Amino acid sequence: MPQPEREQWSTRLGFVMAAVGSAVGLGNMWRFPYLTAENGGAAFVLLYILTTVFIGLPIMLAEFTLGRGSKRSPIQALASFGGDGWKPLGGLFVAAGFLILAYYGVIAGWTFRYAADAVFHGFAGSPAARFQAAAGGWDAVLWQVLFMGATIAIVAAGVRGGIERTSLVLMPALALIVIGLDVYAATLPGAGAGYAFYLKTSFADVLSWRVLADAAGQAFFSLSLGMGAMLTYASYLSRDDDLPQEAVVIAGSNFAFAFVAGLMVFPIIFAFGLSGEVGESAVGALFISLPKAFASIGAAGRIVGFLFFTAMLVAALTSALSLLEVVASSAIDGLGWSRRTAALVCGGLITALGIPAAFDLDILDLMDKVAGNVLLLVGGFFLAIFVGWVAPDPTGEVRKGASSTGWLPAWRGFLRWVVPALLLIVLWFSTQEAWDSLTTLVSHLTGG
Ligand code: TRP
């Protein structure tokens, strides 16, 4: 099939911003702070940094290498380095993108609605009832469709004109909003207790395989690894950039966003005496406790709430772009579709797949556990094996443009042995979690 001229990022900064946009998402704004508070505070932060460095960075570099080296979307990239037998792994990536964006779009729709609520109604009234209304049924579908429509429109506008331009504007804006809310939160009377809850150090808590698995799984999800998103973005690189350096900048920014998100969330919750509710459920704290806090701030709470949910929405949007790009670029390269058709058809199908999750939180949870935990880790496992053992000369590809190269043999050794072994441990735990979600869903469907 004749390949049309492949699109490219216009600047190095554009690529880095788009990749940071992919990484920084709902996983940073809430999942990281929550895991940290639950699992040993500052000790967990340390563990998370270690798993980012020793599992996240090697895999990110592996994805970059395949993308830039082949200049193809994931399925063809794998085939060009390892033969057609590896195409099913690319198929798994596309499937993961489908499934993740399906439910991610639903949650993003809630944040969209909450941001709009802040403007038009404020947060008065029962927060639980508000969440019920927002998260179940056709209302949820409406906001999901609006969110997906924006995602589709930006991806259809192209790599440079859509994704790059959006990321260059939104990521600095997101940083400003989060820093602003951090400063605001620091002025609240309960701030100290919030920080203490977030970062209270307990090294005993992190000395368990399950906590290691949580940290590694979070690092993996948060860096958008294991489904070819970073691979696809790197395939639009034109010149031979310094890939290791860029990977470090992206992972470092991702960590920074996650860490400072915790500095805004917990002081706000603690300042309004809502700490008792934090342990109940991650989603509940975000969409129920925080709005309660915003309501008790009065008029200013609408502004703070608007900024908070807008930040969530922006973070989710730039992540959704890369999820859709994986699927759409596969249709463009593999089926010869135009970008507009690919964005619209793939985005439309993904939206439809998300509708059951808009009606039932147990379905949403199951999709999250299966795709977000299991499929990504399986994808990462085989990526490590592929670049470690199969691809002919990955270190040669990294060497182009890299400023320091002495550690490259160690990188490959890591991909061969250490990363697959660690990912198997993580998979062991996350498969159990996915199984639990499945049994919950089945018992609730059969028990009425
Ligand atoms: N990194 C995103 C977040 O933290 C979620 C995510 C997981 C993702 N895998 C992805 C985003 C792949 C884009 C592509 O919320």
Short mmCIF file of C-alpha atoms in Angstrom, two decimals, residues 1 38 42 49 51 76 84 94 104 106 109 147 181 235 263 289 295 297 334 356 372 386 415 421 446:
data_model
loop_
_atom_site.label_atom_id
_atom_site.label_comp_id
_atom_site.label_asym_id
_atom_site.label_seq_id
_atom_site.Cartn_x
_atom_site.Cartn_y
_atom_site.Cartn_z
CA MET A 1 0.00 0.00 0.00
CA GLU A 38 -2.90 4.66 51.62
CA ALA A 42 6.79 9.49 51.51
CA ILE A 49 10.32 6.96 41.83
CA THR A 51 9.73 1.85 39.76
CA GLN A 76 3.49 -2.25 11.43
CA ASP A 84 4.47 -10.59 10.87
CA VAL A 94 -5.13 -1.33 19.71
CA TYR A 104 -11.75 6.98 30.38
CA VAL A 106 -16.93 8.34 30.73
CA GLY A 109 -17.35 13.29 30.99
CA PHE A 147 -15.80 14.91 25.63
CA LEU A 181 -4.58 25.60 43.63
CA SER A 235 6.89 7.61 15.15
CA LEU A 263 -0.54 18.88 47.62
CA SER A 289 -15.96 14.87 49.24
CA ALA A 295 -19.78 24.01 48.65
CA ILE A 297 -16.26 27.64 50.75
CA GLY A 334 -3.19 -0.43 8.07
CA PRO A 356 -22.40 0.49 29.29
CA GLY A 372 -5.66 -0.52 32.78
CA PHE A 386 10.59 -7.94 22.03
CA LEU A 415 14.69 -5.38 29.29
CA ALA A 421 10.40 -10.53 36.01
CA THR A 446 -27.33 -12.01 38.93
#
